[in-house]
Amino acid sequence: MANFYLDTPELKHHLNHPLMKRIVELKERNYTDKDTFEYAPIDFEDAMDSYDKVLEIVGEICGDIIAPNSEEVDHEGPQVINNRVKYAGGTAANLEATTKAGLMGMAMPRRYGGLNFPIVPYIMAADIVSRSDAGFENLWGLQDCAETIYEFANEDQKQRYITRVCQGDTMSMDLTEPDAGSDLQAVMLKATYSEKDQCWYLNGVKRFITNGDADIHLVLARSEEGTHDGRGLSMFIYDKRNGGVNVRRIENKMGIKGSPTCELVYKNAKAELCGDRKLGLIKYVMALMNGARLGIAAQSVGISQAAYNEALAYAKDRKQFGKAIIDFPAVAEILSVMKAKLDATRALLYETARFVDVYKALDDVAKERKLTPEERTEQKVFSKLADSFTPLAKGIGSEFANQNAYDCIQIHGGSGFMKDYACERIYRDARITSIYEGTTQLQVVAAIRYVTNGAYLARIKEYEAMPVAPEFEGLQNRLKEMAAKYAACVTQITEAKDQELLDFCARRLVEMAAYTIMGHLMVQDASKSDLFSESAQVYVRYAEAEVEKHINFIRKFDKDDLAYYRK
Ligand SMILES: Cc1cc2nc3c(=O)[nH]c(=O)nc-3n(C[C@H](O)[C@H](O)[C@H](O)COP(=O)(O)OP(=O)(O)OC[C@H]3O[C@@H](n4cnc5c(N)ncnc54)[C@H](O)[C@@H]3O)c2cc1C
């Protein structure tokens, strides 16, 4: 009986962060739901206890059902039969188990059948599910799309669709087309309004759509004839019960094989407008993607955890030269860095999730009453922090997941190259995390403005002012030195006033900011719990070396050097 929540005490540490008090207070609004719903919490402690209990159930289902199914799902995969997707047997069993346990629509309000969970415990469930099977996380995690319906659809649509998601209907997010990948402004799937039928019809093709045969789809389509940019796009809800969308094929992929990636053909598919016309990309997809990016950040952390666990277990078990390989410093070092990267990305994930929680809860409160001036300021601050941290959590988290999966194979030696060990699947599954929901390069495009407008540095200064345990003051001082060097690099590049130079150095600048922020988070965590003492030491040293490497690259870089990199 494995429990993937209880066996990882780091999770409870993040769940019990002091900011949860404010998050729960905002989310539960004086605990009024208790008068209507038997299972609604009566106070803060009760709410925290309910998150803990539900996560225990998630941990149990992941340990006992989803993880044991993962190898077979990877081999069997889904199929297309008569234009419909048939999941692998294990996937269907996983969906049944999570639905039965009430884990669909977790973050949705109780009046629609959800659990009204804040983002933090919901994302924690995603972290745990991803560890058990990253491919299954995609299907389960697409419940995220209900959040977009909740935020932007009308009440009738919310009643009809969110309730279904809470009962187990699955969702998909249909954005990508053959000529519109990173550049979603190029979406051409056509939406036409029929005056006669008083409804919209969709025609065209979408590709690479995860769970493309879902019950309910969110679709980005061109509603304004003759337009060619993002301003002509609207968001639609397509209900599979109405028909009109066929799955032409599913992709034969490297990893996350249980998750069907579909090419879809829309033929006069009846759809409903979600929100206002023309705001599809500009407003709704941006919100949808931010939520989904946090989901991929969680998926990355879950994969990192799986990779670390597999590597650690193998290193303890495998003997060479008369001793366990974990006793060789070269192997122990790899494991220590893996754990440090895992802890640091998890710290960044939950810091970001808390920021999202506060501003989203305030957004929601604002639908019921006018916010006080203090609340409006709070909303603004947290919304900015969430926007600036999300691309870091997704970008760095996914890159670290890939590095940890690589190192996991390395620790397994030749055995790691064989299909006999889970690490081979973990390695293949990890690869997609830095591609979908915006590649790492696109996360850098989103993050660089917070480098140049000083937002990251301002937040770093706030971390520098936070107290730490005496034994970590040395590490905090080293992080202060790192920040000073980062600030000097930013000044060097921005003063050159050359966009190409800035674009070229953007990844390094963003990474320097992220490494420093994660260092502070590690020191904060280590000050509160012994669980993180070693990781804090290892991580700050790692980050220091990485930052130094980037500084050397940038300091010696001249604008004229760009010529060598033009192809
Ligand atoms: C398994 C899988 C599942 C997916 N699921 C979904 C889904 O459910 N729904 C959905 O809508 N889509 C989905 N996608 C699509 C996915 O989001 C896109 O593949 C991704 O956004 C990249 O687009 P692209 O593949 O067209 O690559 P391109 O946009 O062609 O990018 C190719 C390369 O160019 C780089 N590049 C492009 N533009 C820039 C820029 N401005 N600056 C710097 N570098 C740039 C990229 O970083 C990348 O390295 C999925 C894809 C896969 C593989």
Coordinates of C-alpha atoms in Angstrom, one line a residue, residues 87-506:
Y87 CA -8.2 4.9 -24.0
A88 CA -5.8 2.2 -22.8
G89 CA -7.4 -0.1 -20.3
G90 CA -5.3 1.4 -17.4
T91 CA -6.2 4.9 -18.4
A92 CA -9.9 4.1 -18.3
A93 CA -9.4 2.5 -14.8
N94 CA -7.5 5.6 -13.6
L95 CA -10.2 7.9 -14.8
E96 CA -12.8 5.8 -13.1
A97 CA -10.9 5.8 -9.8
T98 CA -10.3 9.6 -9.8
T99 CA -13.9 10.3 -10.7
K100 CA -15.3 8.0 -8.1
A101 CA -13.1 9.6 -5.4
G102 CA -14.5 13.0 -6.3
L103 CA -11.2 14.4 -7.7
M104 CA -12.7 16.0 -10.8
G105 CA -13.5 19.7 -10.7
M106 CA -11.6 19.9 -7.4
A107 CA -11.1 23.7 -7.6
M108 CA -14.6 24.4 -8.7
P109 CA -17.2 25.9 -6.2
R110 CA -19.4 23.6 -4.3
R111 CA -22.5 24.8 -6.0
Y112 CA -21.4 23.2 -9.2
G113 CA -20.3 20.0 -7.4
G114 CA -16.7 20.8 -6.9
L115 CA -14.6 20.8 -3.7
N116 CA -13.8 24.5 -3.8
F117 CA -10.1 23.7 -3.3
P118 CA -7.5 26.5 -3.6
I119 CA -4.9 26.2 -6.3
V120 CA -2.2 25.0 -3.8
P121 CA -3.8 21.7 -2.8
Y122 CA -5.1 21.2 -6.3
I123 CA -1.7 21.7 -7.8
M124 CA -0.3 19.4 -5.1
A125 CA -2.6 16.7 -6.4
A126 CA -1.3 17.4 -9.9
D127 CA 2.3 17.0 -8.6
I128 CA 1.4 13.6 -7.0
V129 CA -0.6 12.4 -10.1
S130 CA 2.3 13.3 -12.4
R131 CA 4.8 11.4 -10.3
S132 CA 2.6 8.3 -10.7
D133 CA 2.0 8.8 -14.5
A134 CA 2.8 12.0 -16.3
G135 CA 0.6 11.0 -19.3
F136 CA -2.4 10.5 -17.1
E137 CA -1.9 13.8 -15.5
N138 CA -2.7 15.4 -18.8
L139 CA -6.2 13.9 -18.9
W140 CA -6.9 14.5 -15.3
G141 CA -5.4 17.9 -15.3
L142 CA -7.4 19.2 -18.2
Q143 CA -10.1 19.8 -15.6
D144 CA -8.2 23.1 -15.4
C145 CA -10.3 24.2 -18.4
A146 CA -13.3 24.4 -16.2
E147 CA -11.6 27.3 -14.5
T148 CA -11.8 29.3 -17.8
I149 CA -15.5 28.5 -18.0
Y150 CA -15.9 29.6 -14.4
E151 CA -14.1 32.9 -15.1
F152 CA -15.5 33.9 -18.4
A153 CA -18.7 32.0 -19.4
N154 CA -22.2 33.0 -18.5
E155 CA -24.1 31.4 -15.5
D156 CA -26.1 29.1 -17.7
Q157 CA -23.0 27.7 -19.3
K158 CA -21.3 27.3 -15.9
Q159 CA -24.3 25.3 -14.7
R160 CA -24.4 23.1 -17.7
Y161 CA -20.7 22.4 -18.1
I162 CA -18.9 22.8 -14.8
T163 CA -21.3 20.4 -13.2
R164 CA -20.5 17.8 -15.8
V165 CA -16.8 18.2 -15.3
C166 CA -17.3 17.7 -11.6
Q167 CA -19.1 14.5 -12.4
G168 CA -16.2 13.2 -14.5
D169 CA -16.6 14.6 -18.0
T170 CA -13.2 15.3 -19.5
M171 CA -12.0 18.4 -21.3
S172 CA -9.6 19.5 -24.0
M173 CA -8.1 22.8 -25.0
D174 CA -8.1 23.1 -28.8
L175 CA -5.7 25.9 -29.8
T176 CA -2.9 24.6 -32.0
E177 CA -3.2 24.2 -35.8
P178 CA -0.7 23.1 -38.4
D179 CA 0.3 26.7 -39.0
A180 CA -0.4 28.1 -35.5
G181 CA 1.9 26.7 -32.8
S182 CA 3.8 29.1 -30.7
D183 CA 2.2 31.9 -32.7
L184 CA -1.5 31.4 -31.9
Q185 CA -2.4 34.7 -33.6
A186 CA -2.3 32.6 -36.8
V187 CA -5.2 30.4 -35.8
M188 CA -7.6 30.0 -38.8
L189 CA -10.3 27.5 -37.7
K190 CA -13.4 29.3 -38.8
A191 CA -16.3 30.2 -36.6
T192 CA -19.5 31.3 -38.5
Y193 CA -22.6 32.6 -36.9
S194 CA -25.9 31.3 -38.4
E195 CA -28.7 33.8 -38.0
K196 CA -31.1 31.1 -39.0
D197 CA -30.0 28.6 -36.3
Q198 CA -29.0 31.3 -33.8
C199 CA -25.7 29.5 -33.1
W200 CA -22.1 29.3 -34.2
Y201 CA -20.6 26.6 -36.4
L202 CA -16.9 25.6 -36.5
N203 CA -15.0 24.4 -39.5
G204 CA -11.3 23.5 -39.9
V205 CA -8.5 21.5 -38.4
K206 CA -6.7 21.4 -35.1
R207 CA -3.7 19.3 -34.4
F208 CA -1.7 18.1 -31.4
I209 CA -4.8 18.3 -29.1
T210 CA -4.4 16.4 -25.9
N211 CA -7.5 14.3 -25.1
G212 CA -9.0 15.6 -28.4
D213 CA -12.0 13.3 -28.1
A214 CA -13.0 14.9 -24.8
D215 CA -16.6 15.5 -23.7
I216 CA -16.2 19.3 -23.6
H217 CA -13.8 21.3 -25.6
L218 CA -12.6 24.9 -25.3
V219 CA -11.8 26.0 -28.9
L220 CA -10.0 29.1 -30.2
A221 CA -11.4 30.1 -33.5
R222 CA -11.6 33.0 -36.0
S223 CA -14.9 34.6 -35.6
E224 CA -14.1 37.9 -37.4
E225 CA -13.9 37.3 -41.1
G226 CA -11.1 39.0 -43.0
T227 CA -8.9 39.4 -39.8
H228 CA -5.5 37.8 -39.5
D229 CA -4.3 38.6 -36.0
G230 CA -5.3 37.8 -32.4
R231 CA -8.0 40.4 -32.4
G232 CA -10.2 38.3 -34.7
L233 CA -10.2 35.3 -32.4
S234 CA -12.9 34.2 -30.0
M235 CA -13.3 31.3 -27.6
F236 CA -16.0 28.7 -28.0
I237 CA -17.3 25.7 -26.1
Y238 CA -17.9 22.6 -28.1
D239 CA -20.0 19.8 -26.6
K240 CA -19.2 16.3 -28.0
R241 CA -22.9 15.4 -27.6
N242 CA -23.7 17.7 -30.5
G243 CA -21.3 16.0 -32.9
G244 CA -19.4 17.5 -35.8
V245 CA -15.8 16.9 -34.6
N246 CA -13.9 13.8 -35.7
V247 CA -10.5 12.5 -34.6
R248 CA -8.6 12.0 -37.8
R249 CA -5.6 10.3 -36.1
I250 CA -3.6 10.2 -33.0
E251 CA 0.1 11.0 -33.0
N252 CA 2.7 8.3 -32.4
K253 CA 4.7 10.0 -29.8
M254 CA 8.0 9.6 -27.9
G255 CA 6.4 9.8 -24.4
I256 CA 3.3 10.4 -22.4
K257 CA 1.9 7.6 -24.6
G258 CA -1.3 7.1 -22.5
S259 CA -2.3 10.7 -23.4
P260 CA -4.0 10.8 -26.8
T261 CA -2.7 13.7 -28.9
C262 CA -5.3 14.2 -31.7
E263 CA -5.7 15.7 -35.0
L264 CA -9.3 17.0 -35.2
V265 CA -11.5 17.8 -38.1
Y266 CA -14.4 20.2 -37.4
K267 CA -17.2 20.0 -39.9
N268 CA -20.1 22.3 -39.1
A269 CA -19.6 21.6 -35.4
K270 CA -22.2 23.5 -33.4
A271 CA -20.5 25.6 -30.7
E272 CA -21.3 28.3 -28.1
L273 CA -19.4 31.5 -27.7
C274 CA -17.6 31.7 -24.3
G275 CA -17.4 35.3 -23.0
D276 CA -17.1 38.1 -25.5
R277 CA -16.2 38.0 -29.2
K278 CA -12.6 39.0 -30.1
L279 CA -11.2 38.4 -26.6
G280 CA -10.5 34.7 -27.3
L281 CA -6.7 35.0 -27.5
I282 CA -6.1 38.3 -25.9
K283 CA -7.9 37.5 -22.6
Y284 CA -9.2 34.0 -22.3
V285 CA -6.4 31.9 -23.8
M286 CA -3.9 34.0 -21.8
A287 CA -5.7 33.1 -18.6
L288 CA -6.2 29.5 -19.7
M289 CA -2.6 29.1 -20.6
N290 CA -1.4 30.6 -17.3
G291 CA -3.4 28.0 -15.5
A292 CA -2.2 25.2 -17.8
R293 CA 1.4 26.4 -17.5
L294 CA 1.2 26.0 -13.7
G295 CA -0.2 22.5 -14.4
I296 CA 2.9 21.7 -16.5
A297 CA 5.1 23.1 -13.8
A298 CA 3.4 20.6 -11.4
Q299 CA 3.8 17.8 -13.9
S300 CA 7.5 18.7 -14.2
V301 CA 8.0 18.5 -10.4
G302 CA 6.1 15.2 -10.2
I303 CA 8.4 13.8 -13.0
S304 CA 11.5 15.1 -11.1
Q305 CA 10.3 13.4 -8.0
A306 CA 9.7 10.1 -9.9
A307 CA 13.2 10.4 -11.4
Y308 CA 14.8 11.1 -8.1
N309 CA 13.1 8.2 -6.3
E310 CA 14.0 5.7 -9.0
A311 CA 17.6 7.0 -9.1
L312 CA 18.0 6.9 -5.3
A313 CA 16.5 3.4 -5.0
Y314 CA 18.8 2.0 -7.8
A315 CA 21.9 3.7 -6.4
K316 CA 21.3 2.1 -2.9
D317 CA 20.7 -1.3 -4.5
R318 CA 23.3 -1.5 -7.2
K319 CA 26.8 -2.7 -6.1
Q320 CA 30.0 -2.2 -8.1
F321 CA 33.6 -2.5 -6.9
G322 CA 32.3 -4.2 -3.7
K323 CA 30.0 -1.4 -2.6
A324 CA 26.7 0.3 -3.3
I325 CA 27.2 2.9 -6.1
I326 CA 25.6 5.6 -3.9
D327 CA 28.8 5.5 -1.8
F328 CA 30.8 6.8 -4.8
P329 CA 31.1 10.6 -4.4
A330 CA 30.4 11.0 -8.2
V331 CA 27.1 9.2 -7.9
A332 CA 26.2 10.9 -4.5
E333 CA 26.8 14.3 -6.1
I334 CA 24.4 13.6 -9.0
L335 CA 21.8 12.5 -6.5
S336 CA 22.3 15.5 -4.3
V337 CA 21.9 17.9 -7.2
M338 CA 18.8 16.1 -8.4
K339 CA 17.2 16.4 -5.0
A340 CA 18.2 20.1 -4.8
K341 CA 16.7 20.8 -8.2
L342 CA 13.6 18.9 -7.2
D343 CA 13.2 20.8 -3.9
A344 CA 14.0 24.2 -5.5
T345 CA 11.5 23.7 -8.4
R346 CA 8.8 22.5 -6.0
A347 CA 9.4 25.6 -3.8
L348 CA 9.0 27.8 -6.8
L349 CA 5.9 25.9 -7.9
Y350 CA 4.1 26.4 -4.6
E351 CA 5.2 30.0 -4.2
T352 CA 3.7 30.7 -7.6
A353 CA 0.5 28.7 -6.8
R354 CA 0.1 30.8 -3.6
F355 CA 0.4 34.0 -5.6
V356 CA -2.2 32.7 -8.1
D357 CA -4.5 31.7 -5.3
V358 CA -4.6 35.1 -3.6
Y359 CA -5.3 37.1 -6.7
K360 CA -7.8 34.7 -8.2
A361 CA -9.7 34.5 -4.9
L362 CA -9.8 38.3 -4.8
D363 CA -11.0 38.4 -8.4
D364 CA -13.8 36.1 -7.4
V365 CA -14.7 38.1 -4.3
A366 CA -14.8 41.1 -6.6
K367 CA -17.7 39.5 -8.5
E368 CA -19.8 39.6 -5.3
R369 CA -18.8 42.9 -3.7
K370 CA -16.6 45.9 -4.2
L371 CA -13.0 45.2 -3.0
T372 CA -11.6 47.5 -0.3
P373 CA -8.7 49.8 -1.4
E374 CA -6.3 47.4 0.6
E375 CA -7.8 44.4 -1.2
R376 CA -7.4 46.0 -4.6
T377 CA -3.7 46.7 -3.8
E378 CA -3.3 43.2 -2.7
Q379 CA -4.9 41.8 -5.8
K380 CA -2.7 43.9 -8.0
V381 CA 0.5 42.9 -6.2
F382 CA -0.3 39.2 -6.3
S383 CA -1.5 39.2 -9.8
K384 CA 1.8 40.7 -10.9
L385 CA 3.7 38.2 -8.9
A386 CA 1.7 35.4 -10.4
D387 CA 2.3 36.6 -13.9
S388 CA 6.0 37.0 -13.4
F389 CA 6.5 33.7 -11.6
T390 CA 4.4 31.4 -13.8
P391 CA 6.9 31.4 -16.8
L392 CA 9.7 30.7 -14.3
A393 CA 7.9 27.8 -12.7
K394 CA 7.1 26.3 -16.1
G395 CA 10.3 27.1 -17.9
I396 CA 12.8 26.2 -15.2
G397 CA 10.7 23.4 -13.7
S398 CA 10.5 21.6 -17.1
E399 CA 14.2 22.0 -17.9
F400 CA 15.1 20.6 -14.4
A401 CA 12.7 17.8 -14.9
N402 CA 14.5 16.9 -18.1
Q403 CA 17.9 17.1 -16.4
N404 CA 16.7 14.9 -13.6
A405 CA 15.3 12.4 -16.0
Y406 CA 18.6 12.4 -17.8
D407 CA 20.6 11.9 -14.6
C408 CA 18.2 9.1 -13.5
I409 CA 19.2 7.2 -16.6
Q410 CA 22.9 7.9 -15.9
I411 CA 22.7 6.5 -12.4
H412 CA 21.1 3.3 -13.9
G413 CA 24.1 2.9 -16.3
G414 CA 23.3 0.5 -19.1
S415 CA 20.2 -0.8 -17.4
G416 CA 18.8 2.7 -17.7
F417 CA 18.9 2.4 -21.5
M418 CA 16.7 -0.7 -21.3
K419 CA 12.9 -0.8 -21.3
D420 CA 13.1 -2.9 -18.1
Y421 CA 13.3 0.1 -15.8
A422 CA 10.8 3.0 -15.2
C423 CA 13.5 5.6 -15.8
E424 CA 13.4 5.0 -19.5
R425 CA 9.7 6.0 -19.6
I426 CA 10.3 8.9 -17.2
Y427 CA 13.0 10.2 -19.5
R428 CA 10.6 10.0 -22.6
D429 CA 7.7 11.5 -20.6
A430 CA 9.8 14.4 -19.3
R431 CA 10.8 15.6 -22.8
I432 CA 7.4 17.2 -23.7
T433 CA 7.3 19.4 -20.6
S434 CA 9.6 22.0 -22.0
I435 CA 7.6 22.1 -25.3
Y436 CA 3.9 22.2 -24.8
E437 CA 2.0 25.1 -23.2
G438 CA 4.7 27.3 -24.6
T439 CA 8.2 26.1 -25.2
T440 CA 11.0 27.2 -22.8
Q441 CA 11.9 29.9 -25.4
L442 CA 8.4 31.3 -25.2
Q443 CA 8.5 31.2 -21.3
V444 CA 11.6 33.4 -21.7
V445 CA 9.7 35.7 -24.0
A446 CA 7.0 36.0 -21.3
A447 CA 9.5 36.5 -18.5
I448 CA 12.1 38.9 -19.9
R449 CA 9.9 42.0 -19.3
Y450 CA 10.1 41.3 -15.6
V451 CA 13.9 41.3 -15.9
T452 CA 13.9 44.7 -17.7
N453 CA 11.2 46.3 -15.6
G454 CA 13.0 45.3 -12.4
A455 CA 10.1 43.1 -11.0
Y456 CA 12.3 40.1 -10.3
L457 CA 14.9 42.2 -8.6
A458 CA 12.3 43.9 -6.5
R459 CA 11.0 40.6 -5.4
I460 CA 14.6 39.3 -4.7
K461 CA 15.1 42.4 -2.5
E462 CA 12.0 41.4 -0.5
Y463 CA 13.4 37.9 0.0
E464 CA 16.7 39.4 1.1
A465 CA 14.9 41.3 3.9
M466 CA 13.2 38.1 5.2
P467 CA 14.7 36.6 8.3
V468 CA 16.4 33.3 8.1
A469 CA 17.8 30.9 10.7
P470 CA 21.4 31.9 11.8
E471 CA 22.9 28.8 10.2
F472 CA 21.6 30.0 6.8
E473 CA 22.7 33.6 7.0
G474 CA 25.9 32.8 5.1
L475 CA 23.8 31.3 2.2
Q476 CA 21.6 34.3 2.2
N477 CA 24.6 36.6 1.9
R478 CA 25.9 34.6 -1.0
L479 CA 22.5 35.0 -2.7
K480 CA 22.7 38.8 -2.1
E481 CA 26.0 38.8 -4.0
M482 CA 24.4 36.8 -6.8
A483 CA 21.6 39.4 -7.0
A484 CA 24.1 42.2 -7.3
K485 CA 25.9 40.5 -10.1
Y486 CA 22.6 39.8 -11.9
A487 CA 21.6 43.4 -11.5
A488 CA 24.9 44.5 -13.1
C489 CA 24.3 42.2 -16.0
V490 CA 20.8 43.5 -16.6
T491 CA 22.1 47.1 -16.6
Q492 CA 24.9 46.2 -19.0
I493 CA 22.4 44.7 -21.5
T494 CA 19.6 47.2 -21.1
E495 CA 21.9 50.2 -21.4
A496 CA 23.0 48.9 -24.8
K497 CA 19.4 49.6 -26.0
D498 CA 19.7 46.9 -28.6
Q499 CA 16.6 44.6 -28.9
E500 CA 18.5 41.8 -30.7
L501 CA 21.1 41.7 -28.0
L502 CA 18.5 41.6 -25.3
D503 CA 16.6 38.8 -27.0
F504 CA 19.9 36.9 -27.4
C505 CA 20.8 37.3 -23.7
A506 CA 17.2 36.9 -22.4

